Amino acid sequence: MTGLTLYTNPMSRGRIARWMLEEVGVPYDVEMLGYGGTMQDGAYLAINPMGKVPAIVHHGRVVTECAAICAYLAEAFPDAGLAPTDSERADYYRWMFFAAGPVEAAVTNRSLGVNPSDDQQRMVGYGDYDRVVSVLETAVSAPPYIAGDRFTAADVYVGSHLMWGTQFGTLPKRDAFMAYIGRLAERPAHVRASELDDVAMAEMQAAG
């Protein structure tokens, strides 16, 4: 046992946590969970009562929610250099949680066919989808990375949203988005994480 365990499914947001763990570069164990099966078992619900993945347990401490997992691991393993410096901190937290809040909500609602009216836009945290996309485009247009000149944990989270969204059509393939994720996709940790999850997905599918 490594003292660090990832609970995941390769067809889930668990891919974000796996990428972050590979960036951190410390040993970890993996528990693969199935939808409607082990993900809803009492043993896992004791870890995450939501019955969702991913979750990590680090020396008995539970962390859920991908943005929180990325931020936690960056701070728990400072030698990896993924936490923000003083000059990066504002943009790091701003854009990580912009992705966790407005981006996640706007993309999900649009996928579900929920389009807030002008009056309703004042009630929802993101306003409207088009504005969210434009703001996100601006965020990734100027510096090489989301918090400046250096890759951080915020890039894992924001980059994952953009990779997923542009792949499956929930976000447009704007030039700034594609250039940004192009800088991230070839990172060795991302390549390793993708390969591990692809193998796990094939094994789960083969097992039925």
mmCIF file of N, CA and C in Angstrom, residues 7-8 33 38-57 62-66 69:
data_model
loop_
_atom_site.group_PDB
_atom_site.id
_atom_site.type_symbol
_atom_site.label_atom_id
_atom_site.label_comp_id
_atom_site.label_asym_id
_atom_site.label_seq_id
_atom_site.Cartn_x
_atom_site.Cartn_y
_atom_site.Cartn_z
ATOM 1 N N TYR A 7 -9.672 6.236 -6.649
ATOM 2 C CA TYR A 7 -10.892 5.514 -6.990
ATOM 3 C C TYR A 7 -11.429 6.138 -8.269
ATOM 4 N N THR A 8 -11.597 5.317 -9.293
ATOM 5 C CA THR A 8 -11.862 5.907 -10.609
ATOM 6 C C THR A 8 -12.578 4.943 -11.527
ATOM 7 N N LEU A 33 -13.838 1.217 -10.342
ATOM 8 C CA LEU A 33 -15.222 1.036 -9.929
ATOM 9 C C LEU A 33 -16.147 1.066 -11.137
ATOM 10 N N THR A 38 -19.971 -1.403 -8.214
ATOM 11 C CA THR A 38 -19.105 -1.108 -7.069
ATOM 12 C C THR A 38 -19.100 0.370 -6.710
ATOM 13 N N MET A 39 -19.473 1.235 -7.661
ATOM 14 C CA MET A 39 -19.516 2.663 -7.359
ATOM 15 C C MET A 39 -20.640 2.992 -6.368
ATOM 16 N N GLN A 40 -21.619 2.086 -6.278
ATOM 17 C CA GLN A 40 -22.750 2.297 -5.385
ATOM 18 C C GLN A 40 -22.721 1.386 -4.170
ATOM 19 N N ASP A 41 -21.655 0.607 -4.026
ATOM 20 C CA ASP A 41 -21.523 -0.264 -2.862
ATOM 21 C C ASP A 41 -21.284 0.549 -1.606
ATOM 22 N N GLY A 42 -21.676 -0.027 -0.478
ATOM 23 C CA GLY A 42 -21.513 0.664 0.790
ATOM 24 C C GLY A 42 -20.077 1.035 1.089
ATOM 25 N N ALA A 43 -19.134 0.176 0.684
ATOM 26 C CA ALA A 43 -17.725 0.456 0.979
ATOM 27 C C ALA A 43 -17.275 1.748 0.314
ATOM 28 N N TYR A 44 -17.700 1.955 -0.930
ATOM 29 C CA TYR A 44 -17.292 3.184 -1.592
ATOM 30 C C TYR A 44 -18.138 4.370 -1.151
ATOM 31 N N LEU A 45 -19.414 4.148 -0.890
ATOM 32 C CA LEU A 45 -20.255 5.245 -0.424
ATOM 33 C C LEU A 45 -19.769 5.804 0.907
ATOM 34 N N ALA A 46 -19.061 4.985 1.679
ATOM 35 C CA ALA A 46 -18.465 5.480 2.920
ATOM 36 C C ALA A 46 -17.332 6.462 2.629
ATOM 37 N N ILE A 47 -16.729 6.342 1.446
ATOM 38 C CA ILE A 47 -15.673 7.263 1.025
ATOM 39 C C ILE A 47 -16.290 8.485 0.362
ATOM 40 N N ASN A 48 -17.173 8.258 -0.600
ATOM 41 C CA ASN A 48 -17.855 9.344 -1.286
ATOM 42 C C ASN A 48 -19.349 9.051 -1.334
ATOM 43 N N PRO A 49 -20.122 9.619 -0.431
ATOM 44 C CA PRO A 49 -21.564 9.360 -0.397
ATOM 45 C C PRO A 49 -22.290 9.740 -1.682
ATOM 46 N N MET A 50 -21.668 10.548 -2.532
ATOM 47 C CA MET A 50 -22.272 10.890 -3.809
ATOM 48 C C MET A 50 -22.288 9.703 -4.774
ATOM 49 N N GLY A 51 -21.464 8.703 -4.510
ATOM 50 C CA GLY A 51 -21.387 7.562 -5.411
ATOM 51 C C GLY A 51 -20.810 7.913 -6.762
ATOM 52 N N LYS A 52 -19.907 8.889 -6.773
ATOM 53 C CA LYS A 52 -19.283 9.365 -8.007
ATOM 54 C C LYS A 52 -17.775 9.189 -7.915
ATOM 55 N N VAL A 53 -17.143 9.118 -9.073
ATOM 56 C CA VAL A 53 -15.682 9.136 -9.132
ATOM 57 C C VAL A 53 -15.261 10.382 -9.915
ATOM 58 N N PRO A 54 -14.010 10.816 -9.654
ATOM 59 C CA PRO A 54 -12.990 10.191 -8.824
ATOM 60 C C PRO A 54 -13.045 10.630 -7.369
ATOM 61 N N ALA A 55 -12.303 9.874 -6.584
ATOM 62 C CA ALA A 55 -11.972 10.272 -5.221
ATOM 63 C C ALA A 55 -10.561 9.780 -4.960
ATOM 64 N N ILE A 56 -9.875 10.451 -4.071
ATOM 65 C CA ILE A 56 -8.589 9.934 -3.602
ATOM 66 C C ILE A 56 -8.646 9.836 -2.080
ATOM 67 N N VAL A 57 -7.885 8.883 -1.562
ATOM 68 C CA VAL A 57 -7.681 8.776 -0.126
ATOM 69 C C VAL A 57 -6.182 8.820 0.110
ATOM 70 N N VAL A 62 -9.881 11.903 2.777
ATOM 71 C CA VAL A 62 -10.634 11.767 1.534
ATOM 72 C C VAL A 62 -10.731 13.120 0.832
ATOM 73 N N VAL A 63 -10.475 13.108 -0.470
ATOM 74 C CA VAL A 63 -10.691 14.297 -1.297
ATOM 75 C C VAL A 63 -11.513 13.881 -2.510
ATOM 76 N N THR A 64 -12.615 14.587 -2.739
ATOM 77 C CA THR A 64 -13.423 14.379 -3.941
ATOM 78 C C THR A 64 -13.430 15.685 -4.731
ATOM 79 N N GLU A 65 -14.034 15.666 -5.902
ATOM 80 C CA GLU A 65 -14.144 16.798 -6.820
ATOM 81 C C GLU A 65 -12.789 17.065 -7.477
ATOM 82 N N CYS A 66 -12.774 17.023 -8.792
ATOM 83 C CA CYS A 66 -11.509 17.050 -9.530
ATOM 84 C C CYS A 66 -10.661 18.291 -9.265
ATOM 85 N N ILE A 69 -9.082 17.828 -5.952
ATOM 86 C CA ILE A 69 -8.032 16.810 -6.010
ATOM 87 C C ILE A 69 -6.754 17.403 -6.601
#
